[in-house]
Amino acid sequence: MSETTRAVPRAGLREHADPRERADLREHADPRERADLRERALVLDAADPLASRRELFALDDGVYLDGNSLGALPVHVPARVRDVLTRQWGELRIRSWDESGWWTAPERIGDRIAPLVGAAPGQTVVGDSTSVNVFKAVVAAARLAGEGRDEILVDATTFPTDGYIASSAARLTGHRIVPVAPADVPAALGPRTAAVLLNHVDYRSGRLHDLPGLTAAAHEAGAVAVWDLCHSAGALPVGLDEHGVDLAVGCTYKYLNGGPGSPAYLYVAARHQAAFDSPLPGWNSHADPFGMTPDYAPADGSARGRVGTPDIVSMLTLEAALDVWDGVSVDVVRAKSLALTDFFLECVEAYVPAGRVTSVTPAAHAERGSQVALRCDGAEPVMRRLIERGVVGDLRRPDVLRFGFTPLYVGFADAERAARILAEVLAEVSDGDTVG
């Protein structure tokens, strides 16, 4: 897949530059330019309408740019979890299924996530992992598409598990997988296409794919559109209802800050719920779950997406974590996300020695999620050194440094500091310093 890239627009660093040239590179940015960027960061932070949200999270003095892998802990969550453990489980025990609302939690929490992905109530259910929900969605989509359609188009750049799950679903349903780059989906669609499984944001590059356009193209071909929202929900507007998405899945431990392994969610558009045929029917999705009858009769509404007994402790941890979104506009989050990533790229261009990194994240706002991916020789040891210096990002082998910008708690001073320390680390490496 071709990508719009934004390279640092200066001559590349020669492998054997003399020591004086390397010393000059450490002072790549004029001191006045550095001071200007730091001052601008302070001004931008002072004007940030989300700045006070940072106080809601357990953060240290470092720069945490890995919220696109695991969101930070909201400070009030431990007390809420203690209540779940000591009172709801410890004292009420089995009574908590009714008295503490455990039984209705999957739909109740789904309805709290719904506004963050642009969905009306009653279409989103929380439970199971993203992988399990991808399986449910792809098999159900293949069944919804009807006879004569035996192809499932899958994002060729997808997160690997999505591809694994889709391939298994295809084998089970007698379909075949057609890997295709998202930009090439319209041309690949045809009368045999049953479903299309796409990622809203590419997990490596941060590229934002055209959900409205690709969904419309799938529908025009008579196919069902399934979207993976793991890297977009909580970072940018999604518009599931507005754009007519059929099915969607997503995790909750990234931008939604639900905690490690927190349950995922499944969206089934209201128009499909009566025909939604889950490949994993369980007692929790039965119309009469306590009837214990040998024959399966699916529940109405989003409850049809449930399977077995939900993970209550993790689910209620997520419910507590979602409090940080009260009163927050996703449009405001998106505006800050774009401003943060723009500013970080500007600082990288100003500070980093020429030719050492290349952004593989699209420069165009309409094509960018909430992360910046920088291609860098020696990326793995560079990221280790950054983490040692208090800038926590992550790595996508072999050569991509990935920095996630979570607008609820990352500020502009964080972005400037991260770029400055990146430049320092790269200058150390260019001087032949051992990175370990």
PDB file of C-alpha atoms in Angstrom, residues 135-144 146-152 165-177 194-195 277-279:
ATOM      1  CA  PHE A 135     -14.884 -13.791  15.029  1.00  0.00           C
ATOM      2  CA  LYS A 136     -18.515 -13.157  15.931  1.00  0.00           C
ATOM      3  CA  ALA A 137     -18.725 -10.186  13.594  1.00  0.00           C
ATOM      4  CA  VAL A 138     -17.059 -11.766  10.554  1.00  0.00           C
ATOM      5  CA  VAL A 139     -19.063 -14.988  10.732  1.00  0.00           C
ATOM      6  CA  ALA A 140     -22.289 -13.072  11.309  1.00  0.00           C
ATOM      7  CA  ALA A 141     -21.454 -10.744   8.405  1.00  0.00           C
ATOM      8  CA  ALA A 142     -20.881 -13.705   6.083  1.00  0.00           C
ATOM      9  CA  ARG A 143     -24.256 -15.118   7.123  1.00  0.00           C
ATOM     10  CA  LEU A 144     -25.995 -11.768   6.685  1.00  0.00           C
ATOM     11  CA  GLY A 146     -26.641 -14.452   1.954  1.00  0.00           C
ATOM     12  CA  GLU A 147     -26.163 -17.042  -0.770  1.00  0.00           C
ATOM     13  CA  GLY A 148     -23.874 -16.628  -3.746  1.00  0.00           C
ATOM     14  CA  ARG A 149     -21.319 -14.481  -1.916  1.00  0.00           C
ATOM     15  CA  ASP A 150     -18.239 -16.445  -0.935  1.00  0.00           C
ATOM     16  CA  GLU A 151     -15.466 -13.868  -0.532  1.00  0.00           C
ATOM     17  CA  ILE A 152     -14.367 -11.956   2.561  1.00  0.00           C
ATOM     18  CA  ILE A 165      -9.508 -14.825  12.924  1.00  0.00           C
ATOM     19  CA  ALA A 166     -10.967 -13.884   9.553  1.00  0.00           C
ATOM     20  CA  SER A 167      -9.175 -16.797   7.888  1.00  0.00           C
ATOM     21  CA  SER A 168     -10.596 -19.207  10.452  1.00  0.00           C
ATOM     22  CA  ALA A 169     -14.071 -17.721  10.017  1.00  0.00           C
ATOM     23  CA  ALA A 170     -13.742 -18.158   6.255  1.00  0.00           C
ATOM     24  CA  ARG A 171     -12.793 -21.814   6.600  1.00  0.00           C
ATOM     25  CA  LEU A 172     -15.738 -22.454   8.890  1.00  0.00           C
ATOM     26  CA  THR A 173     -18.254 -20.749   6.608  1.00  0.00           C
ATOM     27  CA  GLY A 174     -16.939 -21.966   3.261  1.00  0.00           C
ATOM     28  CA  HIS A 175     -15.722 -18.524   2.184  1.00  0.00           C
ATOM     29  CA  ARG A 176     -12.316 -17.505   0.913  1.00  0.00           C
ATOM     30  CA  ILE A 177     -10.161 -14.647   2.108  1.00  0.00           C
ATOM     31  CA  ALA A 194     -19.881 -11.104   1.378  1.00  0.00           C
ATOM     32  CA  ALA A 195     -18.073  -8.923   3.884  1.00  0.00           C
ATOM     33  CA  ASP A 277     -26.603 -15.017  13.859  1.00  0.00           C
ATOM     34  CA  SER A 278     -23.733 -15.334  16.315  1.00  0.00           C
ATOM     35  CA  PRO A 279     -21.379 -18.274  15.819  1.00  0.00           C
TER      36      PRO A 279
END
